[in-house]
PDB file of C-alpha atoms and ligand atoms in Angstrom:
ATOM      1  CA  MET A   1     -18.626  20.650 -21.699  1.00 44.00           C
ATOM      2  CA  PRO A   2     -17.658  20.760 -18.037  1.00 52.00           C
ATOM      3  CA  THR A   3     -14.375  18.851 -17.559  1.00 65.00           C
ATOM      4  CA  ALA A   4     -14.505  15.684 -15.574  1.00 70.00           C
ATOM      5  CA  PRO A   5     -13.565  16.052 -11.876  1.00 87.00           C
ATOM      6  CA  ARG A   6     -10.002  15.095 -11.197  1.00 95.00           C
ATOM      7  CA  VAL A   7      -9.986  12.235  -8.703  1.00 97.00           C
ATOM      8  CA  VAL A   8      -7.422  11.175  -6.270  1.00 98.00           C
ATOM      9  CA  PHE A   9      -7.741   7.766  -4.289  1.00 98.00           C
ATOM     10  CA  PHE A  10      -5.795   7.541  -1.105  1.00 98.00           C
ATOM     11  CA  THR A  11      -5.751   3.774  -0.223  1.00 97.00           C
ATOM     12  CA  GLY A  12      -4.769   1.672   2.743  1.00 96.00           C
ATOM     13  CA  ALA A  13      -4.625  -1.916   3.855  1.00 94.00           C
ATOM     14  CA  GLY A  14      -8.589  -2.085   3.825  1.00 96.00           C
ATOM     15  CA  MET A  15      -8.501  -1.667  -0.073  1.00 98.00           C
ATOM     16  CA  SER A  16      -6.831  -4.996  -0.395  1.00 97.00           C
ATOM     17  CA  ALA A  17      -8.708  -6.760   2.558  1.00 95.00           C
ATOM     18  CA  GLU A  18     -11.579  -8.067   0.237  1.00 97.00           C
ATOM     19  CA  SER A  19      -8.743  -9.504  -2.043  1.00 97.00           C
ATOM     20  CA  GLY A  20      -7.620 -11.610   1.079  1.00 93.00           C
ATOM     21  CA  ILE A  21      -4.746  -9.582   2.117  1.00 91.00           C
ATOM     22  CA  PRO A  22      -4.977  -9.134   5.911  1.00 83.00           C
ATOM     23  CA  THR A  23      -4.844  -5.391   7.402  1.00 81.00           C
ATOM     24  CA  PHE A  24      -2.592  -4.818  10.315  1.00 70.00           C
ATOM     25  CA  ARG A  25      -5.680  -4.948  12.574  1.00 65.00           C
ATOM     26  CA  ASP A  26      -6.684  -8.244  11.154  1.00 66.00           C
ATOM     27  CA  ALA A  27      -3.071  -9.403  11.150  1.00 59.00           C
ATOM     28  CA  LEU A  28      -2.877  -8.898  14.870  1.00 54.00           C
ATOM     29  CA  THR A  29      -5.458 -11.766  15.402  1.00 52.00           C
ATOM     30  CA  GLY A  30      -4.102 -13.759  12.542  1.00 50.00           C
ATOM     31  CA  LEU A  31      -0.626 -15.185  11.399  1.00 50.00           C
ATOM     32  CA  TRP A  32       1.284 -11.934  11.917  1.00 59.00           C
ATOM     33  CA  SER A  33       0.406 -12.199  15.698  1.00 66.00           C
ATOM     34  CA  ARG A  34       3.328 -14.623  15.814  1.00 67.00           C
ATOM     35  CA  PHE A  35       5.729 -11.876  14.768  1.00 69.00           C
ATOM     36  CA  ASP A  36       6.131  -8.307  16.038  1.00 76.00           C
ATOM     37  CA  PRO A  37       5.778  -6.264  12.776  1.00 74.00           C
ATOM     38  CA  ALA A  38       7.681  -3.553  14.503  1.00 77.00           C
ATOM     39  CA  GLU A  39      10.691  -5.955  15.217  1.00 78.00           C
ATOM     40  CA  LEU A  40      10.532  -7.448  11.594  1.00 82.00           C
ATOM     41  CA  ALA A  41       9.845  -4.472   9.520  1.00 88.00           C
ATOM     42  CA  CYS A  42      13.116  -2.421  10.471  1.00 92.00           C
ATOM     43  CA  GLU A  43      16.612  -2.428   9.112  1.00 95.00           C
ATOM     44  CA  ALA A  44      17.833  -3.546  12.677  1.00 94.00           C
ATOM     45  CA  GLY A  45      15.565  -6.538  12.494  1.00 93.00           C
ATOM     46  CA  PHE A  46      16.700  -7.455   8.950  1.00 95.00           C
ATOM     47  CA  ARG A  47      20.323  -7.224   9.907  1.00 95.00           C
ATOM     48  CA  ARG A  48      19.649  -9.353  13.047  1.00 94.00           C
ATOM     49  CA  ASP A  49      18.108 -12.202  11.183  1.00 93.00           C
ATOM     50  CA  PRO A  50      17.917 -11.667   7.444  1.00 96.00           C
ATOM     51  CA  ALA A  51      16.559 -15.151   6.621  1.00 96.00           C
ATOM     52  CA  LEU A  52      13.623 -14.656   8.895  1.00 92.00           C
ATOM     53  CA  VAL A  53      12.775 -11.280   7.518  1.00 93.00           C
ATOM     54  CA  TRP A  54      13.386 -12.059   3.957  1.00 96.00           C
ATOM     55  CA  GLY A  55      11.180 -15.281   4.166  1.00 94.00           C
ATOM     56  CA  TRP A  56       8.363 -13.450   5.845  1.00 91.00           C
ATOM     57  CA  TYR A  57       8.315 -10.844   2.882  1.00 94.00           C
ATOM     58  CA  ARG A  58       8.570 -13.703   0.440  1.00 96.00           C
ATOM     59  CA  TRP A  59       5.547 -15.182   2.067  1.00 93.00           C
ATOM     60  CA  ARG A  60       3.773 -11.986   1.861  1.00 92.00           C
ATOM     61  CA  ALA A  61       4.737 -11.340  -1.676  1.00 96.00           C
ATOM     62  CA  ALA A  62       3.399 -14.920  -2.863  1.00 96.00           C
ATOM     63  CA  ARG A  63       0.382 -14.064  -1.142  1.00 93.00           C
ATOM     64  CA  ALA A  64      -0.131 -10.771  -2.647  1.00 95.00           C
ATOM     65  CA  SER A  65       0.787 -12.273  -6.158  1.00 96.00           C
ATOM     66  CA  THR A  66      -2.102 -14.780  -6.011  1.00 94.00           C
ATOM     67  CA  ALA A  67      -4.683 -12.222  -4.586  1.00 97.00           C
ATOM     68  CA  MET A  68      -7.096 -10.901  -7.284  1.00 98.00           C
ATOM     69  CA  PRO A  69      -8.386  -7.259  -7.555  1.00 98.00           C
ATOM     70  CA  HIS A  70     -12.152  -6.862  -6.336  1.00 98.00           C
ATOM     71  CA  ALA A  71     -15.050  -5.023  -7.725  1.00 98.00           C
ATOM     72  CA  GLY A  72     -13.785  -1.734  -6.105  1.00 98.00           C
ATOM     73  CA  HIS A  73     -10.654  -1.803  -8.053  1.00 98.00           C
ATOM     74  CA  ALA A  74     -12.679  -2.235 -11.209  1.00 98.00           C
ATOM     75  CA  ALA A  75     -14.847   0.782 -10.364  1.00 98.00           C
ATOM     76  CA  ILE A  76     -11.527   2.906 -10.335  1.00 98.00           C
ATOM     77  CA  THR A  77     -10.516   1.557 -13.775  1.00 98.00           C
ATOM     78  CA  ALA A  78     -14.032   2.161 -14.926  1.00 96.00           C
ATOM     79  CA  LEU A  79     -13.718   5.955 -13.952  1.00 95.00           C
ATOM     80  CA  GLN A  80     -10.370   6.232 -15.808  1.00 95.00           C
ATOM     81  CA  ASP A  81     -11.974   4.478 -18.922  1.00 94.00           C
ATOM     82  CA  VAL A  82     -14.565   7.221 -19.136  1.00 92.00           C
ATOM     83  CA  GLY A  83     -11.811   9.941 -19.028  1.00 91.00           C
ATOM     84  CA  HIS A  84     -11.346  10.972 -15.534  1.00 93.00           C
ATOM     85  CA  THR A  85      -7.881  12.078 -14.545  1.00 94.00           C
ATOM     86  CA  VAL A  86      -7.166   9.439 -11.795  1.00 97.00           C
ATOM     87  CA  THR A  87      -4.380   9.320  -9.464  1.00 98.00           C
ATOM     88  CA  VAL A  88      -4.058   6.466  -6.808  1.00 98.00           C
ATOM     89  CA  VAL A  89      -1.949   7.199  -3.694  1.00 98.00           C
ATOM     90  CA  THR A  90      -1.483   3.938  -1.854  1.00 97.00           C
ATOM     91  CA  GLN A  91       0.123   3.002   1.340  1.00 96.00           C
ATOM     92  CA  ASN A  92      -0.238  -0.687   0.185  1.00 96.00           C
ATOM     93  CA  VAL A  93       2.803  -2.593  -0.673  1.00 97.00           C
ATOM     94  CA  ASP A  94       1.087  -5.057  -3.017  1.00 98.00           C
ATOM     95  CA  ASP A  95       0.517  -4.509  -6.625  1.00 98.00           C
ATOM     96  CA  LEU A  96      -3.242  -4.914  -6.829  1.00 98.00           C
ATOM     97  CA  HIS A  97      -3.826  -1.477  -8.180  1.00 98.00           C
ATOM     98  CA  GLU A  98      -1.400  -1.921 -11.101  1.00 98.00           C
ATOM     99  CA  ARG A  99      -2.793  -5.308 -11.986  1.00 98.00           C
ATOM    100  CA  ALA A 100      -6.294  -3.740 -11.976  1.00 98.00           C
ATOM    101  CA  GLY A 101      -5.102  -1.463 -14.650  1.00 98.00           C
ATOM    102  CA  HIS A 102      -4.655   1.814 -12.658  1.00 98.00           C
ATOM    103  CA  ALA A 103      -2.614   4.052 -14.833  1.00 95.00           C
ATOM    104  CA  ARG A 104      -1.072   6.207 -12.245  1.00 98.00           C
ATOM    105  CA  VAL A 105      -0.012   4.573  -8.861  1.00 98.00           C
ATOM    106  CA  LEU A 106       2.135   6.219  -6.260  1.00 98.00           C
ATOM    107  CA  HIS A 107       3.668   3.853  -3.592  1.00 98.00           C
ATOM    108  CA  LEU A 108       4.253   5.932  -0.468  1.00 96.00           C
ATOM    109  CA  HIS A 109       5.438   3.032   1.497  1.00 96.00           C
ATOM    110  CA  GLY A 110       7.294   1.299  -1.306  1.00 97.00           C
ATOM    111  CA  SER A 111       6.604  -2.012  -2.778  1.00 98.00           C
ATOM    112  CA  LEU A 112       6.965  -5.761  -2.291  1.00 97.00           C
ATOM    113  CA  PHE A 113       8.247  -5.874  -5.755  1.00 98.00           C
ATOM    114  CA  ALA A 114      11.194  -3.506  -5.693  1.00 98.00           C
ATOM    115  CA  SER A 115      13.909  -5.276  -3.885  1.00 98.00           C
ATOM    116  CA  ARG A 116      17.248  -3.563  -3.929  1.00 98.00           C
ATOM    117  CA  CYS A 117      20.735  -4.020  -2.340  1.00 98.00           C
ATOM    118  CA  ILE A 118      20.904  -2.903   1.224  1.00 97.00           C
ATOM    119  CA  ASP A 119      24.421  -1.531   0.774  1.00 96.00           C
ATOM    120  CA  CYS A 120      24.542   0.138  -2.700  1.00 97.00           C
ATOM    121  CA  GLY A 121      20.949   0.404  -3.479  1.00 97.00           C
ATOM    122  CA  ARG A 122      21.173  -1.585  -6.812  1.00 97.00           C
ATOM    123  CA  PRO A 123      17.457  -2.622  -7.990  1.00 97.00           C
ATOM    124  CA  ALA A 124      17.322  -6.426  -8.067  1.00 97.00           C
ATOM    125  CA  ASP A 125      16.733  -7.847 -11.551  1.00 95.00           C
ATOM    126  CA  PRO A 126      15.000 -10.284 -11.885  1.00 96.00           C
ATOM    127  CA  GLU A 127      12.863  -9.545  -8.924  1.00 97.00           C
ATOM    128  CA  PRO A 128      13.462 -12.417  -6.293  1.00 97.00           C
ATOM    129  CA  MET A 129       9.976 -11.741  -4.679  1.00 98.00           C
ATOM    130  CA  ARG A 130       8.228 -13.152  -7.812  1.00 96.00           C
ATOM    131  CA  GLU A 131       9.817 -16.663  -7.107  1.00 96.00           C
ATOM    132  CA  PRO A 132       7.618 -19.282  -5.968  1.00 95.00           C
ATOM    133  CA  LEU A 133       7.762 -20.383  -2.249  1.00 96.00           C
ATOM    134  CA  PRO A 134       8.969 -23.677  -1.334  1.00 96.00           C
ATOM    135  CA  GLU A 135       6.451 -26.353  -0.831  1.00 95.00           C
ATOM    136  CA  GLY A 136       4.589 -25.890   2.528  1.00 94.00           C
ATOM    137  CA  ALA A 137       6.097 -22.663   3.369  1.00 94.00           C
ATOM    138  CA  ASP A 138       4.263 -20.389   5.872  1.00 88.00           C
ATOM    139  CA  ALA A 139       4.727 -16.792   7.337  1.00 84.00           C
ATOM    140  CA  GLY A 140       7.810 -18.090   9.270  1.00 87.00           C
ATOM    141  CA  VAL A 141       9.699 -19.734   6.414  1.00 92.00           C
ATOM    142  CA  ARG A 142      13.439 -18.951   6.654  1.00 95.00           C
ATOM    143  CA  LEU A 143      14.967 -17.843   3.202  1.00 97.00           C
ATOM    144  CA  GLU A 144      18.303 -16.381   2.782  1.00 97.00           C
ATOM    145  CA  PRO A 145      18.377 -13.154   0.922  1.00 98.00           C
ATOM    146  CA  PRO A 146      20.350 -13.227  -2.348  1.00 97.00           C
ATOM    147  CA  PRO A 147      23.560 -11.149  -2.568  1.00 97.00           C
ATOM    148  CA  CYS A 148      23.938  -8.286  -4.841  1.00 97.00           C
ATOM    149  CA  PRO A 149      25.854  -9.085  -7.958  1.00 93.00           C
ATOM    150  CA  ASP A 150      27.875  -5.751  -7.580  1.00 95.00           C
ATOM    151  CA  CYS A 151      28.830  -5.420  -4.014  1.00 97.00           C
ATOM    152  CA  ARG A 152      27.729  -8.712  -2.399  1.00 95.00           C
ATOM    153  CA  GLY A 153      25.671  -6.816  -0.015  1.00 96.00           C
ATOM    154  CA  LEU A 154      22.200  -8.485   0.859  1.00 97.00           C
ATOM    155  CA  LEU A 155      18.954  -7.728  -1.054  1.00 98.00           C
ATOM    156  CA  ARG A 156      16.220  -6.162   0.871  1.00 98.00           C
ATOM    157  CA  PRO A 157      12.650  -5.724   0.322  1.00 98.00           C
ATOM    158  CA  GLY A 158      11.652  -2.481  -1.434  1.00 98.00           C
ATOM    159  CA  VAL A 159       9.237  -1.440   1.214  1.00 97.00           C
ATOM    160  CA  VAL A 160       9.507   1.620   3.686  1.00 96.00           C
ATOM    161  CA  TRP A 161      10.537   0.159   7.068  1.00 95.00           C
ATOM    162  CA  PHE A 162       9.909   1.628  10.405  1.00 91.00           C
ATOM    163  CA  GLY A 163      12.284   4.580  11.218  1.00 92.00           C
ATOM    164  CA  GLU A 164      12.677   5.318   7.268  1.00 95.00           C
ATOM    165  CA  THR A 165      11.443   8.244   5.252  1.00 94.00           C
ATOM    166  CA  LEU A 166       8.941   7.948   2.547  1.00 95.00           C
ATOM    167  CA  PRO A 167      10.199   7.892  -1.142  1.00 96.00           C
ATOM    168  CA  ASP A 168      10.334  11.606  -2.057  1.00 97.00           C
ATOM    169  CA  ALA A 169       9.334  11.377  -5.595  1.00 97.00           C
ATOM    170  CA  ALA A 170       6.337   9.619  -4.648  1.00 97.00           C
ATOM    171  CA  TRP A 171       5.467  11.944  -1.775  1.00 97.00           C
ATOM    172  CA  GLN A 172       5.966  15.173  -3.788  1.00 97.00           C
ATOM    173  CA  ALA A 173       3.848  13.646  -6.599  1.00 98.00           C
ATOM    174  CA  ALA A 174       1.247  12.740  -4.028  1.00 98.00           C
ATOM    175  CA  LEU A 175       1.070  16.416  -2.677  1.00 97.00           C
ATOM    176  CA  GLN A 176       0.827  17.732  -6.292  1.00 98.00           C
ATOM    177  CA  ALA A 177      -2.047  15.294  -7.030  1.00 98.00           C
ATOM    178  CA  ILE A 178      -3.914  16.552  -3.965  1.00 97.00           C
ATOM    179  CA  ASP A 179      -3.338  20.133  -4.776  1.00 97.00           C
ATOM    180  CA  ALA A 180      -4.716  19.461  -8.174  1.00 97.00           C
ATOM    181  CA  CYS A 181      -7.604  17.400  -7.416  1.00 97.00           C
ATOM    182  CA  ASP A 182     -11.454  18.038  -7.288  1.00 96.00           C
ATOM    183  CA  LEU A 183     -12.207  15.167  -5.188  1.00 96.00           C
ATOM    184  CA  LEU A 184     -10.306  12.785  -2.758  1.00 97.00           C
ATOM    185  CA  LEU A 185     -11.560   9.435  -1.944  1.00 98.00           C
ATOM    186  CA  VAL A 186     -10.037   7.893   1.158  1.00 98.00           C
ATOM    187  CA  VAL A 187     -10.476   4.069   1.105  1.00 98.00           C
ATOM    188  CA  GLY A 188      -9.641   1.529   3.864  1.00 96.00           C
ATOM    189  CA  THR A 189      -6.972   3.382   5.867  1.00 95.00           C
ATOM    190  CA  SER A 190      -7.117   4.024   9.552  1.00 92.00           C
ATOM    191  CA  GLY A 191      -5.529   7.379   9.046  1.00 89.00           C
ATOM    192  CA  LEU A 192      -3.096   6.700  12.093  1.00 84.00           C
ATOM    193  CA  VAL A 193       0.216   6.306  10.037  1.00 80.00           C
ATOM    194  CA  HIS A 194       1.986   9.535   9.501  1.00 81.00           C
ATOM    195  CA  PRO A 195       3.048  11.491   7.371  1.00 82.00           C
ATOM    196  CA  ALA A 196       0.720   9.541   4.960  1.00 79.00           C
ATOM    197  CA  ALA A 197      -2.260  10.600   6.888  1.00 83.00           C
ATOM    198  CA  LEU A 198      -1.445  14.245   6.449  1.00 93.00           C
ATOM    199  CA  LEU A 199      -2.697  14.031   2.829  1.00 97.00           C
ATOM    200  CA  PRO A 200      -6.491  14.075   3.499  1.00 97.00           C
ATOM    201  CA  GLU A 201      -5.886  16.978   6.072  1.00 96.00           C
ATOM    202  CA  ARG A 202      -4.173  19.066   3.247  1.00 97.00           C
ATOM    203  CA  ALA A 203      -7.070  18.313   0.791  1.00 97.00           C
ATOM    204  CA  ALA A 204      -9.655  19.471   3.373  1.00 97.00           C
ATOM    205  CA  ARG A 205      -7.673  22.488   4.221  1.00 97.00           C
ATOM    206  CA  LEU A 206      -7.671  23.330   0.470  1.00 97.00           C
ATOM    207  CA  GLY A 207     -11.344  22.988   0.331  1.00 96.00           C
ATOM    208  CA  ARG A 208     -11.650  19.841  -1.531  1.00 96.00           C
ATOM    209  CA  ARG A 209     -14.306  17.333  -1.121  1.00 96.00           C
ATOM    210  CA  VAL A 210     -13.110  14.356   0.983  1.00 97.00           C
ATOM    211  CA  ILE A 211     -15.119  11.220   0.943  1.00 97.00           C
ATOM    212  CA  VAL A 212     -14.237   8.429   3.289  1.00 98.00           C
ATOM    213  CA  ILE A 213     -15.204   4.700   2.545  1.00 98.00           C
ATOM    214  CA  ASP A 214     -14.361   2.501   5.446  1.00 98.00           C
ATOM    215  CA  PRO A 215     -16.682   0.035   7.477  1.00 97.00           C
ATOM    216  CA  ASP A 216     -15.210   1.261  10.703  1.00 96.00           C
ATOM    217  CA  PRO A 217     -14.593   4.669  12.128  1.00 96.00           C
ATOM    218  CA  THR A 218     -11.263   6.303  11.143  1.00 96.00           C
ATOM    219  CA  GLY A 219      -9.071   9.186  12.199  1.00 95.00           C
ATOM    220  CA  ILE A 220     -10.060  10.908   8.839  1.00 96.00           C
ATOM    221  CA  ASP A 221     -13.776  10.829   9.378  1.00 96.00           C
ATOM    222  CA  ALA A 222     -13.817  14.226  11.260  1.00 95.00           C
ATOM    223  CA  ILE A 223     -12.615  16.242   8.477  1.00 95.00           C
ATOM    224  CA  ALA A 224     -14.489  14.329   5.748  1.00 97.00           C
ATOM    225  CA  THR A 225     -17.177  15.917   3.655  1.00 96.00           C
ATOM    226  CA  GLN A 226     -19.143  12.444   3.643  1.00 97.00           C
ATOM    227  CA  VAL A 227     -18.362   9.173   5.194  1.00 98.00           C
ATOM    228  CA  LEU A 228     -19.639   5.908   3.666  1.00 98.00           C
ATOM    229  CA  ARG A 229     -19.616   3.143   6.340  1.00 98.00           C
ATOM    230  CA  LEU A 230     -18.986   0.407   3.746  1.00 98.00           C
ATOM    231  CA  PRO A 231     -16.395  -2.066   2.532  1.00 98.00           C
ATOM    232  CA  ALA A 232     -14.231  -0.837  -0.433  1.00 98.00           C
ATOM    233  CA  SER A 233     -15.947  -2.958  -2.963  1.00 98.00           C
ATOM    234  CA  ALA A 234     -19.710  -1.805  -2.050  1.00 98.00           C
ATOM    235  CA  GLY A 235     -18.426   1.888  -1.422  1.00 98.00           C
ATOM    236  CA  LEU A 236     -16.530   2.355  -4.719  1.00 98.00           C
ATOM    237  CA  GLN A 237     -19.441   0.691  -6.687  1.00 96.00           C
ATOM    238  CA  GLN A 238     -21.273   3.863  -5.789  1.00 95.00           C
ATOM    239  CA  LEU A 239     -18.573   6.127  -7.362  1.00 91.00           C
ATOM    240  CA  GLN A 240     -20.639   7.343 -10.174  1.00 86.00           C
ATOM    241  CA  ARG A 241     -23.158   8.817  -7.799  1.00 89.00           C
ATOM    242  CA  LEU A 242     -20.569  10.436  -5.651  1.00 87.00           C
ATOM    243  CA  LEU A 243     -18.849  12.490  -8.348  1.00 87.00           C
TER     244      LEU A 243
HETATM  245  P1  NAD B 301      -4.740  -0.194   8.887  1.00 85.45           P
HETATM  246  O1  NAD B 301      -4.524  -1.613   9.066  1.00 85.45           O
HETATM  247  O2  NAD B 301      -4.057   0.715   9.984  1.00 85.45           O
HETATM  248  O3  NAD B 301      -6.281   0.262   8.665  1.00 85.45           O
HETATM  249  C1  NAD B 301      -6.876  -0.499   7.781  1.00 85.45           C
HETATM  250  C2  NAD B 301      -8.269   0.265   7.618  1.00 85.45           C
HETATM  251  O4  NAD B 301      -8.996  -0.525   6.625  1.00 85.45           O
HETATM  252  C3  NAD B 301      -9.081   0.263   8.930  1.00 85.45           C
HETATM  253  O5  NAD B 301      -9.680   1.657   8.929  1.00 85.45           O
HETATM  254  C4  NAD B 301     -10.146  -0.704   8.592  1.00 85.45           C
HETATM  255  O6  NAD B 301     -11.530  -0.284   9.032  1.00 85.45           O
HETATM  256  C5  NAD B 301     -10.349  -0.747   7.097  1.00 85.45           C
HETATM  257  N1  NAD B 301     -10.828  -1.825   6.567  1.00 85.45           N
HETATM  258  C6  NAD B 301     -10.904  -3.168   6.949  1.00 85.45           C
HETATM  259  N2  NAD B 301     -11.701  -3.855   5.939  1.00 85.45           N
HETATM  260  C7  NAD B 301     -12.091  -3.099   5.005  1.00 85.45           C
HETATM  261  C8  NAD B 301     -12.756  -3.119   3.798  1.00 85.45           C
HETATM  262  N3  NAD B 301     -13.292  -4.326   3.423  1.00 85.45           N
HETATM  263  N4  NAD B 301     -12.954  -2.083   3.101  1.00 85.45           N
HETATM  264  C9  NAD B 301     -12.479  -0.899   3.424  1.00 85.45           C
HETATM  265  N5  NAD B 301     -11.814  -0.651   4.578  1.00 85.45           N
HETATM  266  C10 NAD B 301     -11.626  -1.802   5.135  1.00 85.45           C
HETATM  267  O7  NAD B 301      -3.842   0.090   7.424  1.00 85.45           O
HETATM  268  P2  NAD B 301      -3.202   1.403   6.806  1.00 85.45           P
HETATM  269  O8  NAD B 301      -4.208   2.573   7.186  1.00 85.45           O
HETATM  270  O9  NAD B 301      -3.090   1.136   5.419  1.00 85.45           O
HETATM  271  O10 NAD B 301      -1.880   1.725   7.466  1.00 85.45           O
HETATM  272  C11 NAD B 301      -1.030   0.699   8.091  1.00 85.45           C
HETATM  273  C12 NAD B 301      -0.067   0.220   7.274  1.00 85.45           C
HETATM  274  O11 NAD B 301       0.066  -1.032   6.967  1.00 85.45           O
HETATM  275  C13 NAD B 301       0.574   0.948   5.999  1.00 85.45           C
HETATM  276  O12 NAD B 301       1.907   1.490   6.289  1.00 85.45           O
HETATM  277  C14 NAD B 301       0.926  -0.049   4.925  1.00 85.45           C
HETATM  278  O13 NAD B 301       1.840   0.044   4.175  1.00 85.45           O
HETATM  279  C15 NAD B 301       0.693  -1.332   5.879  1.00 85.45           C
HETATM  280  N6  NAD B 301       0.043  -2.602   5.286  1.00 85.45           N
HETATM  281  C16 NAD B 301      -0.146  -2.860   3.949  1.00 85.45           C
HETATM  282  C17 NAD B 301      -0.756  -3.890   3.469  1.00 85.45           C
HETATM  283  C18 NAD B 301      -0.973  -4.138   1.820  1.00 85.45           C
HETATM  284  O14 NAD B 301       0.055  -3.648   1.262  1.00 85.45           O
HETATM  285  N7  NAD B 301      -2.010  -4.684   1.512  1.00 85.45           N
HETATM  286  C19 NAD B 301      -1.357  -4.739   4.349  1.00 85.45           C
HETATM  287  C20 NAD B 301      -1.283  -4.468   5.773  1.00 85.45           C
HETATM  288  C21 NAD B 301      -0.517  -3.369   6.192  1.00 85.45           C
HETATM  289 ZN1   ZN B 302      25.133  -3.816  -3.736  1.00 85.45          ZN
END
């Protein structure tokens, strides 16, 4: 019996869009337009105004916590259930892949639910991003980050900020997964954020099939074997046909 193809999913903000979490592009016309993400999503911005940045992430985490996985997530789970080796490499900081039951998820840009001390690095426990927001809070809510019990440093969100390097373990594991895969599905990423966008290029160079699922043109289309101009849910429901 031929072995089931090893499949890697490389996902971006578009994977979570149908669960109601805005992409960067959507965000520019929405709530995030009140803030400059480059200003908030960096260590200097956090140190300048910890309550503004912590509050903004708490609001994002609360939204992510109530978002539900969609039919596209379920299609990936179904592939796992029939015995395929599936790895999800995601740029997303929400936990929709985990909540959909995806067994192996590599977070290249960290997680909203992995807060740690900005000074000594101690992981927060319990995770403060799981706390409910105060009544009526919006994206601009000001909340003081709690202090680290060890060193009294501030807790910071567990996401990769501008100017920071990707977590090495996740990056190395992602490279290995790409090298070992038969098929790479690129879902809902503009392909503009580096070095994450190098992964599809690597797969193509190695001669792997690369399939893009995105309703709009992306920076990866040119090297793809196949492009499905569809939202993630509709595209991923065609998975069985694509294998
Ligand atoms: P991006 O905003 O640059 O690109 C989003 C892509 O998704 C676009 O190509 C768009 O056409 C596509 N898209 C929109 N709706 C879609 C749908 N229904 N189905 C499939 N595709 C759809 O996002 P990116 O490439 O992930 O990179 C930007 C950065 O944004 C990343 O670093 C990521 O960490 C961060 N981000 C994460 C989240 C999240 O965790 N959910 C949300 C916003 C931004
Ligand atoms: Zn500390």
